Short mmCIF file of C-alpha atoms and ligand atoms in Angstrom, two decimals:
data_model
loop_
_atom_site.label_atom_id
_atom_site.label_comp_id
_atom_site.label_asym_id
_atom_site.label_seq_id
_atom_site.Cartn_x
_atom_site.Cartn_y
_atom_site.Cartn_z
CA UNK A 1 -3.05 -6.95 -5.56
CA UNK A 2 -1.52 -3.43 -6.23
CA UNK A 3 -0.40 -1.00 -3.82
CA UNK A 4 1.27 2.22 -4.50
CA UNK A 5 3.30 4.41 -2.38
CA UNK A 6 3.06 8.20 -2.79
CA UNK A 7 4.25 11.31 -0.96
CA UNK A 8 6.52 14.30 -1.74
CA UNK A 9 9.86 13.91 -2.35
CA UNK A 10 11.75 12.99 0.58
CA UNK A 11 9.19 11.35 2.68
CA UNK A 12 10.52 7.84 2.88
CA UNK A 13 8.26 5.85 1.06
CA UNK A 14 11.00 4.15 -1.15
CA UNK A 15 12.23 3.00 2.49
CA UNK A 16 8.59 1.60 3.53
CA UNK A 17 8.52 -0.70 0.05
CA UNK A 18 11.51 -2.00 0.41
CA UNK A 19 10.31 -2.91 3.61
CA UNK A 20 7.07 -4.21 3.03
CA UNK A 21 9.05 -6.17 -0.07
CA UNK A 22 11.39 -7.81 2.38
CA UNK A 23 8.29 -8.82 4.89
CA UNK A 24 6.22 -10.41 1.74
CA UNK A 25 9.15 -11.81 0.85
CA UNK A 26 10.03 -13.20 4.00
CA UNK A 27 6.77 -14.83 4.42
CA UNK A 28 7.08 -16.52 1.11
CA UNK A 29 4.87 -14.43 -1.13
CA UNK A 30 5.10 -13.95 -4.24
CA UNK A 31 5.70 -9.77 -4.61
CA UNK A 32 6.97 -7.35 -7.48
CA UNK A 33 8.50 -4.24 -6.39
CA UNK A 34 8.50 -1.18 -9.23
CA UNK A 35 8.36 2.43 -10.10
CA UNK A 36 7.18 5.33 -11.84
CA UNK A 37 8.66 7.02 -13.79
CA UNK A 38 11.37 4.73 -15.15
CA UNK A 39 10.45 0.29 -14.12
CA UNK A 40 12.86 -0.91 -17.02
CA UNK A 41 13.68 -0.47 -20.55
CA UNK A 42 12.02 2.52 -22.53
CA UNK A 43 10.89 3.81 -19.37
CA UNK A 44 14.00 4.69 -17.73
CA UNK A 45 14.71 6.34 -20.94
CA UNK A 46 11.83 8.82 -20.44
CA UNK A 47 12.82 9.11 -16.66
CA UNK A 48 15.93 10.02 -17.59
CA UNK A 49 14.65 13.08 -19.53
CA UNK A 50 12.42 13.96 -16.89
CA UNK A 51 14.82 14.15 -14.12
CA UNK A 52 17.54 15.42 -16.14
CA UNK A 53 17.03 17.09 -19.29
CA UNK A 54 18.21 20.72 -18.77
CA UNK A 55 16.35 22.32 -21.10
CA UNK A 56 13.05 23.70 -20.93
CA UNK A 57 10.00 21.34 -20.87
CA UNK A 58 6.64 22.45 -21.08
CA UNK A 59 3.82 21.29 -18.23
CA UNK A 60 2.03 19.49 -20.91
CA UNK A 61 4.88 17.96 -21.98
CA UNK A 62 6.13 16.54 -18.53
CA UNK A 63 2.52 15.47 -17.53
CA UNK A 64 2.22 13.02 -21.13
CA UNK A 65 5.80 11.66 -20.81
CA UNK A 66 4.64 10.67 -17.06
CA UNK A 67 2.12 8.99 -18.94
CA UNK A 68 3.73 7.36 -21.95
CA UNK A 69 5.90 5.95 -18.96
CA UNK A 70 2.68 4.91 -17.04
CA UNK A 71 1.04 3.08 -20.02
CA UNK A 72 4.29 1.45 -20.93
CA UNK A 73 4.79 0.53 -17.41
CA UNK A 74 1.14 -1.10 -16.92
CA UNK A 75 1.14 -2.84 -20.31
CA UNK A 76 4.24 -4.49 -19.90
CA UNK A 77 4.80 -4.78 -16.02
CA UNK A 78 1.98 -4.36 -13.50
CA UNK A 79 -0.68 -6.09 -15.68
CA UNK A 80 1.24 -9.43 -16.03
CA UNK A 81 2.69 -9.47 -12.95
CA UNK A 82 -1.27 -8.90 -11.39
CA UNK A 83 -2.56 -11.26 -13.38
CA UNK A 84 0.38 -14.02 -12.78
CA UNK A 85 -0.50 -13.60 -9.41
CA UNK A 86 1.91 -11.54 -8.13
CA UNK A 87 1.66 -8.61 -5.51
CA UNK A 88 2.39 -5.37 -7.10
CA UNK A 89 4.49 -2.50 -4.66
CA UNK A 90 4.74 0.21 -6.89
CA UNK A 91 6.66 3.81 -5.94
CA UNK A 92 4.15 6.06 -7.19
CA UNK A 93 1.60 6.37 -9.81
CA UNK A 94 -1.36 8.06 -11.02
CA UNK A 95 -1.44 9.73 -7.73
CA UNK A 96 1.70 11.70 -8.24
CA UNK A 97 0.36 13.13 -11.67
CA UNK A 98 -2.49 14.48 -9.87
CA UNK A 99 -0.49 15.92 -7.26
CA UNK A 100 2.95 17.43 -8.86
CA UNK A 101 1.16 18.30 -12.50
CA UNK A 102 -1.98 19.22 -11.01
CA UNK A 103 -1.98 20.67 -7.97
CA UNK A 104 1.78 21.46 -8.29
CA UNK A 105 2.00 22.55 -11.92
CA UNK A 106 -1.64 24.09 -11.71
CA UNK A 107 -2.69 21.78 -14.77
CA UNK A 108 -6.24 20.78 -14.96
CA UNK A 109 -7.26 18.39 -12.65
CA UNK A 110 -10.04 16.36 -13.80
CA UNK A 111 -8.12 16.40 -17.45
CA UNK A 112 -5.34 15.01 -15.70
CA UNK A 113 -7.30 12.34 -13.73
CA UNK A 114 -8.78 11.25 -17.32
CA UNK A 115 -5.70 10.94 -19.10
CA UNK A 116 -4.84 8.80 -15.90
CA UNK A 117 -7.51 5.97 -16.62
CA UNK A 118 -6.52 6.20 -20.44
CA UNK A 119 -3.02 5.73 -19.65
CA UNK A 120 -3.49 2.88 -17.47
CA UNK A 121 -6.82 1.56 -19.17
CA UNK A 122 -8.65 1.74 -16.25
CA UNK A 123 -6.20 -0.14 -14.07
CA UNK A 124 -6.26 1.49 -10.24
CA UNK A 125 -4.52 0.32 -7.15
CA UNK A 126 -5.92 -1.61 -4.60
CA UNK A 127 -4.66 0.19 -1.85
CA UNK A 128 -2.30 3.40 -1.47
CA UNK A 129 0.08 5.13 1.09
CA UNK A 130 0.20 8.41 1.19
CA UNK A 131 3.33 9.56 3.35
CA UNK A 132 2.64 12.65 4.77
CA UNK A 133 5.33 15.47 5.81
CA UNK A 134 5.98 18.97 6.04
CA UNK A 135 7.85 20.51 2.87
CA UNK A 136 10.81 22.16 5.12
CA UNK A 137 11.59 18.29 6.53
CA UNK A 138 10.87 16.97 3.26
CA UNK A 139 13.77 19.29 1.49
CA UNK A 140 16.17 19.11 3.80
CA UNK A 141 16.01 15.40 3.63
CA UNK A 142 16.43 15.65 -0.28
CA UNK A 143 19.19 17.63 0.28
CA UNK A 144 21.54 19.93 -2.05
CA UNK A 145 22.42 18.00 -4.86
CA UNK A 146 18.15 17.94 -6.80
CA UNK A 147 17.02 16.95 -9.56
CA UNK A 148 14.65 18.71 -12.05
CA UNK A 149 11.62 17.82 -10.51
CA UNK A 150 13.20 18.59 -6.92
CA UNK A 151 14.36 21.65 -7.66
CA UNK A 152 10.66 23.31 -8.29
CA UNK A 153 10.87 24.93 -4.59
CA UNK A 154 9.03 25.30 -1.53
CA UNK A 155 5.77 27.01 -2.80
CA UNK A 156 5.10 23.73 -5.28
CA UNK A 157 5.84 21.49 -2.84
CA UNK A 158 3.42 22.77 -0.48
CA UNK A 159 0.60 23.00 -3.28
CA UNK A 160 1.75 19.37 -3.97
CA UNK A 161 1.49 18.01 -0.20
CA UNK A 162 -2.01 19.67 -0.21
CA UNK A 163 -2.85 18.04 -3.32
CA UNK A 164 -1.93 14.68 -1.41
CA UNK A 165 -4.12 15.52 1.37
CA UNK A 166 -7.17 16.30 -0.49
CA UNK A 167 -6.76 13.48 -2.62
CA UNK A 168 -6.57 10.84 0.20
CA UNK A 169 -10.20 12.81 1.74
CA UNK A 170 -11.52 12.09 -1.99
CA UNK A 171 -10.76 8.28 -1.86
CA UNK A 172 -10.67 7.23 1.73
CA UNK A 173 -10.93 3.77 1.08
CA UNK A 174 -7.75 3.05 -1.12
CA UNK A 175 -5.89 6.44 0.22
CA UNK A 176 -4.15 5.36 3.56
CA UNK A 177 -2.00 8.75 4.78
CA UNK A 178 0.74 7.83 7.38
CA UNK A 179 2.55 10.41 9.18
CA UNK A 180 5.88 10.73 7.58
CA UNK A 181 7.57 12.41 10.68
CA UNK A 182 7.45 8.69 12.73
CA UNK A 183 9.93 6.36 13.05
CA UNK A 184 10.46 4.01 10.32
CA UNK A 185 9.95 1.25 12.29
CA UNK A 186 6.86 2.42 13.56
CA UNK A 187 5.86 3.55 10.10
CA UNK A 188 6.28 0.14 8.94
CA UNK A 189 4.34 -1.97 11.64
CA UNK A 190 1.27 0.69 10.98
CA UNK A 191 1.93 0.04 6.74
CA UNK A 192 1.81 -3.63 7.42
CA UNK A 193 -0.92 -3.68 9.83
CA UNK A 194 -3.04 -1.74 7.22
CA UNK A 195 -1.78 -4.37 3.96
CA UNK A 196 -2.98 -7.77 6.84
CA UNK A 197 -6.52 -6.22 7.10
CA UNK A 198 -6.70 -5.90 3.24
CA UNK A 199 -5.60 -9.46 2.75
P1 LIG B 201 11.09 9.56 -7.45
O1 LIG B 201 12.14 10.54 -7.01
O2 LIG B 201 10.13 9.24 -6.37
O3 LIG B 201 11.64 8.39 -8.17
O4 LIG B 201 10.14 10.32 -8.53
C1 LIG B 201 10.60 11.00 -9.58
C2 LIG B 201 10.06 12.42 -9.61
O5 LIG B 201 9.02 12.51 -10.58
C3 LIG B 201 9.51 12.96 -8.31
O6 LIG B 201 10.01 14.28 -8.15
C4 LIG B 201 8.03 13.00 -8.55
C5 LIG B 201 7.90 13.20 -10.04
N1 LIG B 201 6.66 12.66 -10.64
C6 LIG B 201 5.75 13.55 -11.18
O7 LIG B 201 5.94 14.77 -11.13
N2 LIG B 201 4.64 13.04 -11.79
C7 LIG B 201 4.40 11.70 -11.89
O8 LIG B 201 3.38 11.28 -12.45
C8 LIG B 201 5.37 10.79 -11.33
C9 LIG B 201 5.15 9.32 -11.44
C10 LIG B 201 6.48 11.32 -10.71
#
């Protein structure tokens, strides 16, 4: 099984997987927990440039290096761990292409959503949060100190929270969206409530 975690910057969901990790964990199962960009190896090379290079990067650019991460990261993590049984928590993924370099970057969306399945050959999650929350919250939680990605302002962020939104009405089935405002405690009974009826 494969479940990602996606939401704007700031909205907790590196909290919730943790969380859910520890519970799986706890119970004995067998669980991975990863990212995107920037698992291991080569990838946290190209996260590296795309949080911090201070030059200027083209929207292309950004949007393949997201991918180069993402087929790196499926080829060499997700995929064996799937198949070796494992459950999968991963903090973000093809998702958060569609979102920040489409709907945030204005890129084209269906072009983006195709170089999705050839970066991950097809591969899509079994289930996925979608931690909702309003931008102002969301940046004040991020705080002063941003990196590159973080520092694209308020009007992206709100074109990216939308994108969120109207992704999860596209998929209803894998897209779960969780309020992002609650209680981390009661976020996490309502994430593991919605993982036991999917097992
Ligand atoms: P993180 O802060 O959640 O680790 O994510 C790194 C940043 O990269 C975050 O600002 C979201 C952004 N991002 C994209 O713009 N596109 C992508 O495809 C991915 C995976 C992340």
């Amino acid at each position: 099984m494969f479940i990602t975690f996606e939401g704007a910057d700031g909205c907790g969901k590196t909290t919730q997987l943790v969380l859910l990790y520890e519970y799986f964990k706890a119970k004995g199962i067998d669980v991975l927990k990863t990212r995107e960009p920037g698992a291991q190896g080569l990838g946290e090379k190209i996260r590296e440039i795309l949080l911090n290079y201070d030059g200027e990067v083209s929207d292309r650019c950004e949007s393949f290096l997201f991918l180069a991460d993402r087929a790196q990261h499926i080829d060499k993590i997700v995929n064996p761990a799937v198949a070796s049984g494992k459950i999968v928590l991963c903090d973000r993924h093809i998702d958060s292409t569609v979102a920040y370099q489409g709907y945030g970057r204005g890129l084209d969306i269906p072009r983006i959503k195709m170089l999705n399945s050839i970066a991950t050959n097809n591969i899509r999650p079994d289930l996925t949060f979608v931690f909702d929350i309003d931008v102002k919250t969301s940046m004040q939680r991020v705080g002063q100190e941003k990196d590159r990605m973080e520092s694209a302002g308020f009007d992206f962020f709100n074109r990216v929270r939308m994108g969120y939104l109207e992704i999860a009405e596209q998929e209803p089935n894998r897209i779960k969206v969780i309020d992002a405002t609650k209680s981390i405690e009661e976020i996490q009974k309502e994430v593991v409530k919605i993982v036991s009826e999917l097992i």
